[in-house]
JSON list of C-alpha atoms in Angstrom, two decimals:
[
{"chain": "J", "resi": 237, "resn": "GLY", "atom": "CA", "xyz": [0.14, 0.03, -0.13]},
{"chain": "J", "resi": 238, "resn": "GLN", "atom": "CA", "xyz": [0.81, 3.27, 0.07]},
{"chain": "J", "resi": 239, "resn": "ASN", "atom": "CA", "xyz": [1.84, 5.02, 3.16]},
{"chain": "J", "resi": 240, "resn": "ILE", "atom": "CA", "xyz": [2.76, 8.42, 3.49]},
{"chain": "J", "resi": 241, "resn": "ASP", "atom": "CA", "xyz": [2.95, 10.30, 7.25]},
{"chain": "J", "resi": 242, "resn": "GLN", "atom": "CA", "xyz": [3.69, 13.81, 8.68]},
{"chain": "J", "resi": 243, "resn": "PRO", "atom": "CA", "xyz": [2.78, 15.17, 12.08]},
{"chain": "J", "resi": 244, "resn": "THR", "atom": "CA", "xyz": [-0.39, 16.97, 11.94]},
{"chain": "J", "resi": 245, "resn": "GLU", "atom": "CA", "xyz": [0.64, 20.16, 13.40]},
{"chain": "J", "resi": 246, "resn": "MET", "atom": "CA", "xyz": [3.78, 21.72, 14.66]},
{"chain": "J", "resi": 247, "resn": "THR", "atom": "CA", "xyz": [4.44, 24.92, 16.49]},
{"chain": "J", "resi": 248, "resn": "ALA", "atom": "CA", "xyz": [7.35, 27.30, 16.50]},
{"chain": "J", "resi": 249, "resn": "THR", "atom": "CA", "xyz": [9.34, 31.26, 17.19]},
{"chain": "J", "resi": 250, "resn": "GLU", "atom": "CA", "xyz": [10.33, 33.52, 14.57]},
{"chain": "J", "resi": 251, "resn": "GLY", "atom": "CA", "xyz": [14.17, 33.22, 14.27]},
{"chain": "J", "resi": 252, "resn": "ALA", "atom": "CA", "xyz": [14.31, 29.91, 15.74]},
{"chain": "J", "resi": 253, "resn": "ILE", "atom": "CA", "xyz": [14.58, 26.28, 13.40]},
{"chain": "J", "resi": 254, "resn": "VAL", "atom": "CA", "xyz": [12.56, 23.58, 12.81]},
{"chain": "J", "resi": 255, "resn": "GLN", "atom": "CA", "xyz": [13.17, 20.52, 11.43]},
{"chain": "J", "resi": 256, "resn": "ILE", "atom": "CA", "xyz": [9.43, 18.66, 9.56]},
{"chain": "J", "resi": 257, "resn": "ASN", "atom": "CA", "xyz": [9.60, 14.73, 9.66]},
{"chain": "J", "resi": 258, "resn": "CYS", "atom": "CA", "xyz": [7.52, 12.76, 6.65]},
{"chain": "J", "resi": 259, "resn": "THR", "atom": "CA", "xyz": [8.53, 8.71, 7.01]},
{"chain": "J", "resi": 260, "resn": "TYR", "atom": "CA", "xyz": [6.67, 6.83, 3.45]},
{"chain": "J", "resi": 261, "resn": "GLN", "atom": "CA", "xyz": [6.06, 3.40, 3.46]},
{"chain": "J", "resi": 262, "resn": "THR", "atom": "CA", "xyz": [4.81, 3.09, -1.09]},
{"chain": "J", "resi": 263, "resn": "SER", "atom": "CA", "xyz": [4.87, 0.45, -4.12]},
{"chain": "J", "resi": 264, "resn": "GLY", "atom": "CA", "xyz": [7.05, 2.23, -5.87]},
{"chain": "J", "resi": 265, "resn": "PHE", "atom": "CA", "xyz": [10.04, 5.82, -5.13]},
{"chain": "J", "resi": 266, "resn": "ASN", "atom": "CA", "xyz": [11.02, 7.85, -7.87]},
{"chain": "J", "resi": 267, "resn": "GLY", "atom": "CA", "xyz": [11.17, 11.12, -5.69]},
{"chain": "J", "resi": 268, "resn": "LEU", "atom": "CA", "xyz": [10.04, 13.00, -2.65]},
{"chain": "J", "resi": 269, "resn": "PHE", "atom": "CA", "xyz": [9.18, 16.74, -2.91]},
{"chain": "J", "resi": 270, "resn": "TRP", "atom": "CA", "xyz": [8.04, 19.42, -0.08]},
{"chain": "J", "resi": 271, "resn": "TYR", "atom": "CA", "xyz": [5.30, 21.67, -1.01]},
{"chain": "J", "resi": 272, "resn": "GLN", "atom": "CA", "xyz": [4.71, 24.85, 0.58]},
{"chain": "J", "resi": 273, "resn": "GLN", "atom": "CA", "xyz": [0.42, 25.55, 1.06]},
{"chain": "J", "resi": 274, "resn": "HIS", "atom": "CA", "xyz": [-0.75, 28.38, 2.81]},
{"chain": "J", "resi": 275, "resn": "ALA", "atom": "CA", "xyz": [-4.46, 28.52, 3.45]},
{"chain": "J", "resi": 276, "resn": "GLY", "atom": "CA", "xyz": [-6.56, 29.51, 0.06]},
{"chain": "J", "resi": 277, "resn": "GLU", "atom": "CA", "xyz": [-4.14, 29.24, -1.52]},
{"chain": "J", "resi": 278, "resn": "ALA", "atom": "CA", "xyz": [-2.32, 26.55, -4.03]},
{"chain": "J", "resi": 279, "resn": "PRO", "atom": "CA", "xyz": [0.87, 24.68, -3.29]},
{"chain": "J", "resi": 280, "resn": "THR", "atom": "CA", "xyz": [4.04, 26.12, -4.05]},
{"chain": "J", "resi": 281, "resn": "PHE", "atom": "CA", "xyz": [7.12, 23.87, -4.35]},
{"chain": "J", "resi": 282, "resn": "LEU", "atom": "CA", "xyz": [10.02, 23.76, -2.16]},
{"chain": "J", "resi": 283, "resn": "SER", "atom": "CA", "xyz": [12.60, 20.70, -2.37]},
{"chain": "J", "resi": 284, "resn": "TYR", "atom": "CA", "xyz": [13.11, 17.90, -4.40]},
{"chain": "J", "resi": 285, "resn": "ASN", "atom": "CA", "xyz": [15.12, 14.74, -3.29]},
{"chain": "J", "resi": 286, "resn": "VAL", "atom": "CA", "xyz": [15.58, 11.96, -5.21]},
{"chain": "J", "resi": 287, "resn": "LEU", "atom": "CA", "xyz": [19.34, 10.30, -3.99]},
{"chain": "J", "resi": 288, "resn": "ASP", "atom": "CA", "xyz": [19.78, 10.10, -0.55]},
{"chain": "J", "resi": 289, "resn": "GLY", "atom": "CA", "xyz": [21.25, 13.61, 1.14]},
{"chain": "J", "resi": 290, "resn": "LEU", "atom": "CA", "xyz": [21.48, 16.87, 1.74]},
{"chain": "J", "resi": 291, "resn": "GLU", "atom": "CA", "xyz": [19.79, 19.46, -0.62]},
{"chain": "J", "resi": 292, "resn": "GLU", "atom": "CA", "xyz": [19.85, 23.25, -0.05]},
{"chain": "J", "resi": 293, "resn": "LYS", "atom": "CA", "xyz": [17.42, 26.20, -0.41]},
{"chain": "J", "resi": 294, "resn": "GLY", "atom": "CA", "xyz": [18.73, 29.45, 1.16]},
{"chain": "J", "resi": 295, "resn": "ARG", "atom": "CA", "xyz": [16.63, 28.90, 4.48]},
{"chain": "J", "resi": 296, "resn": "PHE", "atom": "CA", "xyz": [15.14, 26.02, 3.37]},
{"chain": "J", "resi": 297, "resn": "SER", "atom": "CA", "xyz": [16.97, 22.32, 3.20]},
{"chain": "J", "resi": 298, "resn": "SER", "atom": "CA", "xyz": [15.61, 18.45, 2.75]},
{"chain": "J", "resi": 299, "resn": "PHE", "atom": "CA", "xyz": [16.89, 15.22, 3.42]},
{"chain": "J", "resi": 300, "resn": "LEU", "atom": "CA", "xyz": [16.14, 12.41, 2.09]},
{"chain": "J", "resi": 301, "resn": "SER", "atom": "CA", "xyz": [16.76, 8.81, 3.31]},
{"chain": "J", "resi": 302, "resn": "ARG", "atom": "CA", "xyz": [15.73, 6.78, 1.04]},
{"chain": "J", "resi": 303, "resn": "SER", "atom": "CA", "xyz": [16.48, 2.91, 2.49]},
{"chain": "J", "resi": 304, "resn": "LYS", "atom": "CA", "xyz": [14.61, 4.25, 5.82]},
{"chain": "J", "resi": 305, "resn": "GLY", "atom": "CA", "xyz": [11.85, 5.60, 3.78]},
{"chain": "J", "resi": 306, "resn": "TYR", "atom": "CA", "xyz": [12.27, 9.13, 5.66]},
{"chain": "J", "resi": 307, "resn": "SER", "atom": "CA", "xyz": [12.39, 12.50, 4.28]},
{"chain": "J", "resi": 308, "resn": "TYR", "atom": "CA", "xyz": [13.13, 15.85, 6.50]},
{"chain": "J", "resi": 309, "resn": "LEU", "atom": "CA", "xyz": [12.37, 19.92, 5.80]},
{"chain": "J", "resi": 310, "resn": "LEU", "atom": "CA", "xyz": [14.58, 22.31, 7.45]},
{"chain": "J", "resi": 311, "resn": "LEU", "atom": "CA", "xyz": [13.26, 25.50, 7.94]},
{"chain": "J", "resi": 312, "resn": "LYS", "atom": "CA", "xyz": [15.85, 27.77, 9.32]},
{"chain": "J", "resi": 313, "resn": "GLU", "atom": "CA", "xyz": [15.78, 31.32, 10.42]},
{"chain": "J", "resi": 314, "resn": "LEU", "atom": "CA", "xyz": [12.03, 31.75, 10.59]},
{"chain": "J", "resi": 315, "resn": "GLN", "atom": "CA", "xyz": [9.40, 34.03, 9.44]},
{"chain": "J", "resi": 316, "resn": "MET", "atom": "CA", "xyz": [6.06, 34.60, 10.20]},
{"chain": "J", "resi": 317, "resn": "LYS", "atom": "CA", "xyz": [5.15, 34.46, 6.98]},
{"chain": "J", "resi": 318, "resn": "ASP", "atom": "CA", "xyz": [6.30, 29.84, 6.80]},
{"chain": "J", "resi": 319, "resn": "SER", "atom": "CA", "xyz": [3.07, 29.97, 8.38]},
{"chain": "J", "resi": 320, "resn": "ALA", "atom": "CA", "xyz": [1.33, 27.15, 6.57]},
{"chain": "J", "resi": 321, "resn": "SER", "atom": "CA", "xyz": [0.85, 23.60, 5.39]},
{"chain": "J", "resi": 322, "resn": "TYR", "atom": "CA", "xyz": [4.05, 22.69, 4.45]},
{"chain": "J", "resi": 323, "resn": "LEU", "atom": "CA", "xyz": [3.12, 18.86, 2.31]},
{"chain": "J", "resi": 324, "resn": "CYS", "atom": "CA", "xyz": [5.03, 15.80, 1.83]},
{"chain": "J", "resi": 325, "resn": "ALA", "atom": "CA", "xyz": [4.64, 13.94, -1.68]},
{"chain": "J", "resi": 326, "resn": "VAL", "atom": "CA", "xyz": [6.54, 10.80, -3.46]},
{"chain": "J", "resi": 327, "resn": "ARG", "atom": "CA", "xyz": [6.12, 10.15, -7.09]},
{"chain": "J", "resi": 328, "resn": "ASP", "atom": "CA", "xyz": [5.83, 6.49, -7.70]},
{"chain": "J", "resi": 329, "resn": "LEU", "atom": "CA", "xyz": [6.72, 4.63, -10.55]},
{"chain": "J", "resi": 330, "resn": "GLY", "atom": "CA", "xyz": [5.15, 5.45, -13.58]},
{"chain": "J", "resi": 331, "resn": "TYR", "atom": "CA", "xyz": [4.03, 3.17, -16.51]},
{"chain": "J", "resi": 332, "resn": "GLY", "atom": "CA", "xyz": [3.03, 3.76, -20.53]},
{"chain": "J", "resi": 333, "resn": "GLY", "atom": "CA", "xyz": [6.13, 6.77, -20.23]},
{"chain": "J", "resi": 334, "resn": "SER", "atom": "CA", "xyz": [4.38, 8.97, -17.08]},
{"chain": "J", "resi": 335, "resn": "GLN", "atom": "CA", "xyz": [6.60, 9.76, -14.97]},
{"chain": "J", "resi": 336, "resn": "GLY", "atom": "CA", "xyz": [4.86, 8.23, -12.05]},
{"chain": "J", "resi": 337, "resn": "ASN", "atom": "CA", "xyz": [1.71, 9.81, -9.55]},
{"chain": "J", "resi": 338, "resn": "LEU", "atom": "CA", "xyz": [2.39, 12.18, -6.29]},
{"chain": "J", "resi": 339, "resn": "ILE", "atom": "CA", "xyz": [1.57, 10.22, -3.72]},
{"chain": "J", "resi": 340, "resn": "PHE", "atom": "CA", "xyz": [0.44, 13.35, -0.81]},
{"chain": "J", "resi": 341, "resn": "GLY", "atom": "CA", "xyz": [0.83, 13.42, 2.81]},
{"chain": "J", "resi": 342, "resn": "LYS", "atom": "CA", "xyz": [-2.10, 15.57, 5.34]},
{"chain": "J", "resi": 343, "resn": "GLY", "atom": "CA", "xyz": [0.16, 17.66, 5.84]},
{"chain": "J", "resi": 344, "resn": "THR", "atom": "CA", "xyz": [2.31, 19.36, 8.83]},
{"chain": "J", "resi": 345, "resn": "LYS", "atom": "CA", "xyz": [0.39, 22.55, 9.64]},
{"chain": "J", "resi": 346, "resn": "LEU", "atom": "CA", "xyz": [3.28, 24.90, 10.61]},
{"chain": "J", "resi": 347, "resn": "SER", "atom": "CA", "xyz": [2.30, 27.37, 13.03]},
{"chain": "J", "resi": 348, "resn": "VAL", "atom": "CA", "xyz": [4.87, 29.91, 14.16]},
{"chain": "J", "resi": 349, "resn": "LYS", "atom": "CA", "xyz": [4.53, 32.62, 16.78]},
{"chain": "J", "resi": 350, "resn": "PRO", "atom": "CA", "xyz": [7.01, 35.70, 17.38]},
{"chain": "L", "resi": 48, "resn": "LYS", "atom": "CA", "xyz": [5.80, 33.04, -17.75]},
{"chain": "L", "resi": 49, "resn": "ALA", "atom": "CA", "xyz": [2.02, 33.27, -16.66]},
{"chain": "L", "resi": 50, "resn": "GLY", "atom": "CA", "xyz": [1.08, 30.18, -14.14]},
{"chain": "L", "resi": 51, "resn": "VAL", "atom": "CA", "xyz": [-0.97, 27.29, -14.64]},
{"chain": "L", "resi": 52, "resn": "THR", "atom": "CA", "xyz": [-4.56, 29.09, -14.49]},
{"chain": "L", "resi": 53, "resn": "GLN", "atom": "CA", "xyz": [-7.85, 27.59, -13.34]},
{"chain": "L", "resi": 54, "resn": "THR", "atom": "CA", "xyz": [-11.53, 28.36, -13.90]},
{"chain": "L", "resi": 55, "resn": "PRO", "atom": "CA", "xyz": [-13.34, 28.85, -12.60]},
{"chain": "L", "resi": 56, "resn": "ARG", "atom": "CA", "xyz": [-12.25, 29.60, -9.35]},
{"chain": "L", "resi": 57, "resn": "TYR", "atom": "CA", "xyz": [-15.52, 29.43, -6.75]},
{"chain": "L", "resi": 58, "resn": "LEU", "atom": "CA", "xyz": [-18.43, 26.96, -8.37]},
{"chain": "L", "resi": 59, "resn": "ILE", "atom": "CA", "xyz": [-21.61, 25.86, -5.74]},
{"chain": "L", "resi": 60, "resn": "LYS", "atom": "CA", "xyz": [-23.76, 23.22, -7.84]},
{"chain": "L", "resi": 61, "resn": "THR", "atom": "CA", "xyz": [-26.52, 20.73, -6.30]},
{"chain": "L", "resi": 62, "resn": "ARG", "atom": "CA", "xyz": [-26.37, 16.64, -5.47]},
{"chain": "L", "resi": 63, "resn": "GLY", "atom": "CA", "xyz": [-27.14, 15.51, -9.35]},
{"chain": "L", "resi": 64, "resn": "GLN", "atom": "CA", "xyz": [-25.76, 18.06, -11.30]},
{"chain": "L", "resi": 65, "resn": "GLN", "atom": "CA", "xyz": [-22.55, 18.23, -13.51]},
{"chain": "L", "resi": 66, "resn": "VAL", "atom": "CA", "xyz": [-19.34, 20.08, -13.71]},
{"chain": "L", "resi": 67, "resn": "THR", "atom": "CA", "xyz": [-16.86, 20.52, -16.43]},
{"chain": "L", "resi": 68, "resn": "LEU", "atom": "CA", "xyz": [-13.53, 22.51, -14.86]},
{"chain": "L", "resi": 69, "resn": "SER", "atom": "CA", "xyz": [-11.19, 23.71, -17.22]},
{"chain": "L", "resi": 70, "resn": "CYS", "atom": "CA", "xyz": [-7.26, 24.25, -16.65]},
{"chain": "L", "resi": 71, "resn": "SER", "atom": "CA", "xyz": [-4.10, 26.17, -18.78]},
{"chain": "L", "resi": 72, "resn": "PRO", "atom": "CA", "xyz": [-0.84, 24.72, -18.36]},
{"chain": "L", "resi": 73, "resn": "ILE", "atom": "CA", "xyz": [2.03, 27.00, -17.98]},
{"chain": "L", "resi": 74, "resn": "SER", "atom": "CA", "xyz": [3.03, 27.40, -22.07]},
{"chain": "L", "resi": 75, "resn": "GLY", "atom": "CA", "xyz": [4.98, 24.40, -23.06]},
{"chain": "L", "resi": 76, "resn": "HIS", "atom": "CA", "xyz": [4.03, 22.17, -20.65]},
{"chain": "L", "resi": 77, "resn": "ARG", "atom": "CA", "xyz": [2.54, 19.25, -22.04]},
{"chain": "L", "resi": 78, "resn": "SER", "atom": "CA", "xyz": [1.31, 17.27, -19.01]},
{"chain": "L", "resi": 79, "resn": "VAL", "atom": "CA", "xyz": [-1.42, 17.86, -16.89]},
{"chain": "L", "resi": 80, "resn": "SER", "atom": "CA", "xyz": [-2.22, 16.08, -13.72]},
{"chain": "L", "resi": 81, "resn": "TRP", "atom": "CA", "xyz": [-5.74, 16.50, -11.61]},
{"chain": "L", "resi": 82, "resn": "TYR", "atom": "CA", "xyz": [-5.65, 16.64, -7.68]},
{"chain": "L", "resi": 83, "resn": "GLN", "atom": "CA", "xyz": [-8.86, 16.85, -5.43]},
{"chain": "L", "resi": 84, "resn": "GLN", "atom": "CA", "xyz": [-8.50, 18.68, -1.60]},
{"chain": "L", "resi": 85, "resn": "THR", "atom": "CA", "xyz": [-10.44, 17.69, 1.23]},
{"chain": "L", "resi": 86, "resn": "PRO", "atom": "CA", "xyz": [-9.00, 18.48, 4.76]},
{"chain": "L", "resi": 87, "resn": "GLY", "atom": "CA", "xyz": [-10.08, 15.02, 5.84]},
{"chain": "L", "resi": 88, "resn": "GLN", "atom": "CA", "xyz": [-8.16, 12.87, 3.07]},
{"chain": "L", "resi": 89, "resn": "GLY", "atom": "CA", "xyz": [-5.14, 15.14, 1.97]},
{"chain": "L", "resi": 90, "resn": "LEU", "atom": "CA", "xyz": [-4.36, 15.75, -1.84]},
{"chain": "L", "resi": 91, "resn": "GLN", "atom": "CA", "xyz": [-5.54, 12.77, -3.75]},
{"chain": "L", "resi": 92, "resn": "PHE", "atom": "CA", "xyz": [-4.48, 12.52, -7.45]},
{"chain": "L", "resi": 93, "resn": "LEU", "atom": "CA", "xyz": [-7.37, 12.51, -10.14]},
{"chain": "L", "resi": 94, "resn": "PHE", "atom": "CA", "xyz": [-5.80, 11.35, -13.32]},
{"chain": "L", "resi": 95, "resn": "GLU", "atom": "CA", "xyz": [-3.10, 12.75, -15.18]},
{"chain": "L", "resi": 96, "resn": "TYR", "atom": "CA", "xyz": [-2.96, 13.63, -18.79]},
{"chain": "L", "resi": 97, "resn": "PHE", "atom": "CA", "xyz": [-0.28, 13.90, -21.73]},
{"chain": "L", "resi": 98, "resn": "SER", "atom": "CA", "xyz": [-0.47, 14.72, -25.08]},
{"chain": "L", "resi": 99, "resn": "GLU", "atom": "CA", "xyz": [-4.35, 14.55, -25.61]},
{"chain": "L", "resi": 100, "resn": "THR", "atom": "CA", "xyz": [-3.81, 10.96, -23.88]},
{"chain": "L", "resi": 101, "resn": "GLN", "atom": "CA", "xyz": [-4.33, 9.91, -20.41]},
{"chain": "L", "resi": 102, "resn": "ARG", "atom": "CA", "xyz": [-2.03, 8.06, -18.59]},
{"chain": "L", "resi": 103, "resn": "ASN", "atom": "CA", "xyz": [-2.46, 7.94, -15.24]},
{"chain": "L", "resi": 104, "resn": "LYS", "atom": "CA", "xyz": [-5.91, 7.27, -13.21]},
{"chain": "L", "resi": 105, "resn": "GLY", "atom": "CA", "xyz": [-6.28, 7.30, -9.45]},
{"chain": "L", "resi": 106, "resn": "ASN", "atom": "CA", "xyz": [-9.41, 5.59, -7.80]},
{"chain": "L", "resi": 107, "resn": "PHE", "atom": "CA", "xyz": [-11.49, 7.70, -8.08]},
{"chain": "L", "resi": 108, "resn": "PRO", "atom": "CA", "xyz": [-15.42, 6.43, -9.64]},
{"chain": "L", "resi": 109, "resn": "GLY", "atom": "CA", "xyz": [-16.18, 6.47, -13.17]},
{"chain": "L", "resi": 110, "resn": "ARG", "atom": "CA", "xyz": [-18.54, 9.67, -12.43]},
{"chain": "L", "resi": 111, "resn": "PHE", "atom": "CA", "xyz": [-14.46, 11.88, -13.27]},
{"chain": "L", "resi": 112, "resn": "SER", "atom": "CA", "xyz": [-13.89, 11.69, -16.14]},
{"chain": "L", "resi": 113, "resn": "GLY", "atom": "CA", "xyz": [-11.33, 14.59, -17.98]},
{"chain": "L", "resi": 114, "resn": "ARG", "atom": "CA", "xyz": [-9.78, 15.22, -21.36]},
{"chain": "L", "resi": 115, "resn": "GLN", "atom": "CA", "xyz": [-7.10, 17.29, -22.83]},
{"chain": "L", "resi": 116, "resn": "PHE", "atom": "CA", "xyz": [-7.17, 19.02, -25.75]},
{"chain": "L", "resi": 117, "resn": "SER", "atom": "CA", "xyz": [-3.81, 19.61, -28.40]},
{"chain": "L", "resi": 118, "resn": "ASN", "atom": "CA", "xyz": [-3.35, 23.51, -26.88]},
{"chain": "L", "resi": 119, "resn": "SER", "atom": "CA", "xyz": [-2.73, 21.40, -23.69]},
{"chain": "L", "resi": 120, "resn": "ARG", "atom": "CA", "xyz": [-5.45, 22.29, -21.60]},
{"chain": "L", "resi": 121, "resn": "SER", "atom": "CA", "xyz": [-7.79, 20.34, -19.69]},
{"chain": "L", "resi": 122, "resn": "GLU", "atom": "CA", "xyz": [-11.18, 19.88, -18.96]},
{"chain": "L", "resi": 123, "resn": "MET", "atom": "CA", "xyz": [-12.31, 17.84, -15.92]},
{"chain": "L", "resi": 124, "resn": "ASN", "atom": "CA", "xyz": [-15.35, 16.67, -15.74]},
{"chain": "L", "resi": 125, "resn": "VAL", "atom": "CA", "xyz": [-17.55, 15.19, -12.59]},
{"chain": "L", "resi": 126, "resn": "SER", "atom": "CA", "xyz": [-20.93, 13.62, -13.12]},
{"chain": "L", "resi": 127, "resn": "THR", "atom": "CA", "xyz": [-24.40, 13.40, -10.57]},
{"chain": "L", "resi": 128, "resn": "LEU", "atom": "CA", "xyz": [-22.45, 15.29, -7.89]},
{"chain": "L", "resi": 129, "resn": "GLU", "atom": "CA", "xyz": [-22.63, 14.05, -4.49]},
{"chain": "L", "resi": 130, "resn": "LEU", "atom": "CA", "xyz": [-22.23, 16.16, -1.11]},
{"chain": "L", "resi": 131, "resn": "GLY", "atom": "CA", "xyz": [-18.75, 14.59, -0.73]},
{"chain": "L", "resi": 132, "resn": "ASP", "atom": "CA", "xyz": [-17.50, 16.13, -3.91]},
{"chain": "L", "resi": 133, "resn": "SER", "atom": "CA", "xyz": [-17.49, 19.63, -2.47]},
{"chain": "L", "resi": 134, "resn": "ALA", "atom": "CA", "xyz": [-13.85, 19.91, -1.86]},
{"chain": "L", "resi": 135, "resn": "LEU", "atom": "CA", "xyz": [-11.02, 22.04, -3.90]},
{"chain": "L", "resi": 136, "resn": "TYR", "atom": "CA", "xyz": [-9.69, 20.73, -7.39]},
{"chain": "L", "resi": 137, "resn": "LEU", "atom": "CA", "xyz": [-5.52, 21.26, -8.49]},
{"chain": "L", "resi": 138, "resn": "CYS", "atom": "CA", "xyz": [-4.82, 21.01, -11.92]},
{"chain": "L", "resi": 139, "resn": "ALA", "atom": "CA", "xyz": [-0.59, 21.01, -12.16]},
{"chain": "L", "resi": 140, "resn": "SER", "atom": "CA", "xyz": [0.96, 21.04, -15.85]},
{"chain": "L", "resi": 141, "resn": "THR", "atom": "CA", "xyz": [4.79, 19.35, -16.08]},
{"chain": "L", "resi": 142, "resn": "ARG", "atom": "CA", "xyz": [6.99, 19.87, -19.38]},
{"chain": "L", "resi": 143, "resn": "THR", "atom": "CA", "xyz": [7.47, 17.06, -19.78]},
{"chain": "L", "resi": 144, "resn": "SER", "atom": "CA", "xyz": [7.65, 12.82, -18.15]},
{"chain": "L", "resi": 145, "resn": "GLY", "atom": "CA", "xyz": [10.94, 13.38, -16.83]},
{"chain": "L", "resi": 146, "resn": "ARG", "atom": "CA", "xyz": [11.82, 12.14, -13.49]},
{"chain": "L", "resi": 147, "resn": "GLY", "atom": "CA", "xyz": [13.74, 15.33, -12.75]},
{"chain": "L", "resi": 148, "resn": "ASP", "atom": "CA", "xyz": [9.92, 17.56, -13.63]},
{"chain": "L", "resi": 149, "resn": "THR", "atom": "CA", "xyz": [8.28, 19.37, -11.03]},
{"chain": "L", "resi": 150, "resn": "GLN", "atom": "CA", "xyz": [4.71, 19.46, -10.87]},
{"chain": "L", "resi": 151, "resn": "TYR", "atom": "CA", "xyz": [3.89, 23.59, -10.73]},
{"chain": "L", "resi": 152, "resn": "PHE", "atom": "CA", "xyz": [-0.79, 24.01, -9.31]},
{"chain": "L", "resi": 153, "resn": "GLY", "atom": "CA", "xyz": [-2.36, 26.07, -9.98]},
{"chain": "L", "resi": 154, "resn": "PRO", "atom": "CA", "xyz": [-5.05, 28.29, -7.61]},
{"chain": "L", "resi": 155, "resn": "GLY", "atom": "CA", "xyz": [-7.93, 25.78, -7.66]},
{"chain": "L", "resi": 156, "resn": "THR", "atom": "CA", "xyz": [-10.88, 25.48, -8.12]},
{"chain": "L", "resi": 157, "resn": "ARG", "atom": "CA", "xyz": [-13.94, 25.57, -5.13]},
{"chain": "L", "resi": 158, "resn": "LEU", "atom": "CA", "xyz": [-16.84, 23.29, -5.45]},
{"chain": "L", "resi": 159, "resn": "THR", "atom": "CA", "xyz": [-19.36, 23.44, -3.23]},
{"chain": "L", "resi": 160, "resn": "VAL", "atom": "CA", "xyz": [-21.80, 21.27, -3.66]},
{"chain": "L", "resi": 161, "resn": "LEU", "atom": "CA", "xyz": [-25.17, 21.46, -2.11]}
]
């Protein structure tokens, strides 16, 4: 089966660092994505990992361990505008030339407090 | 470059009616995927179209259908609406079917079924 788990909610303080974990069990793996979604808006792409290790992009970093079925998103120097839901998504193996579907976790709602 | 556009943004229908939603991908993107987002289930994959062909389909009943036109624009149709179809419907476009390609989401159509 397909299962992606991430915490439902997290709270952190402005200026701090927060790590959002994601564990997955999928029948195939073709990359892991993190998206940010503000309330009432569309998800926006944050990061992509297909190989083990850390990908850094400004204040955001994402880590992947394929053997453990584990990823995390690290947000540094938190700002109030980072209050949003963070979605972990695994792309499964496609067929017929397709890249595969994105299977999403239910998202982690992050609240940044002053 | 213009992003993914979806019309209409909001829609109210009654049970038993049918609805058609439209999505225009980013210029040059040939793959369009549709997702349903609800508070309880999160983001769930509906189907993917590439070059006017459906290549992937999620676990939704046959009441949900779609198509893609030669200009890559896509429509999805839901017939015999049920209350549970109330959701945010998101369209995402991808340039090709390459492994590293990222899906970019449109703003969504919020459908309310009364």
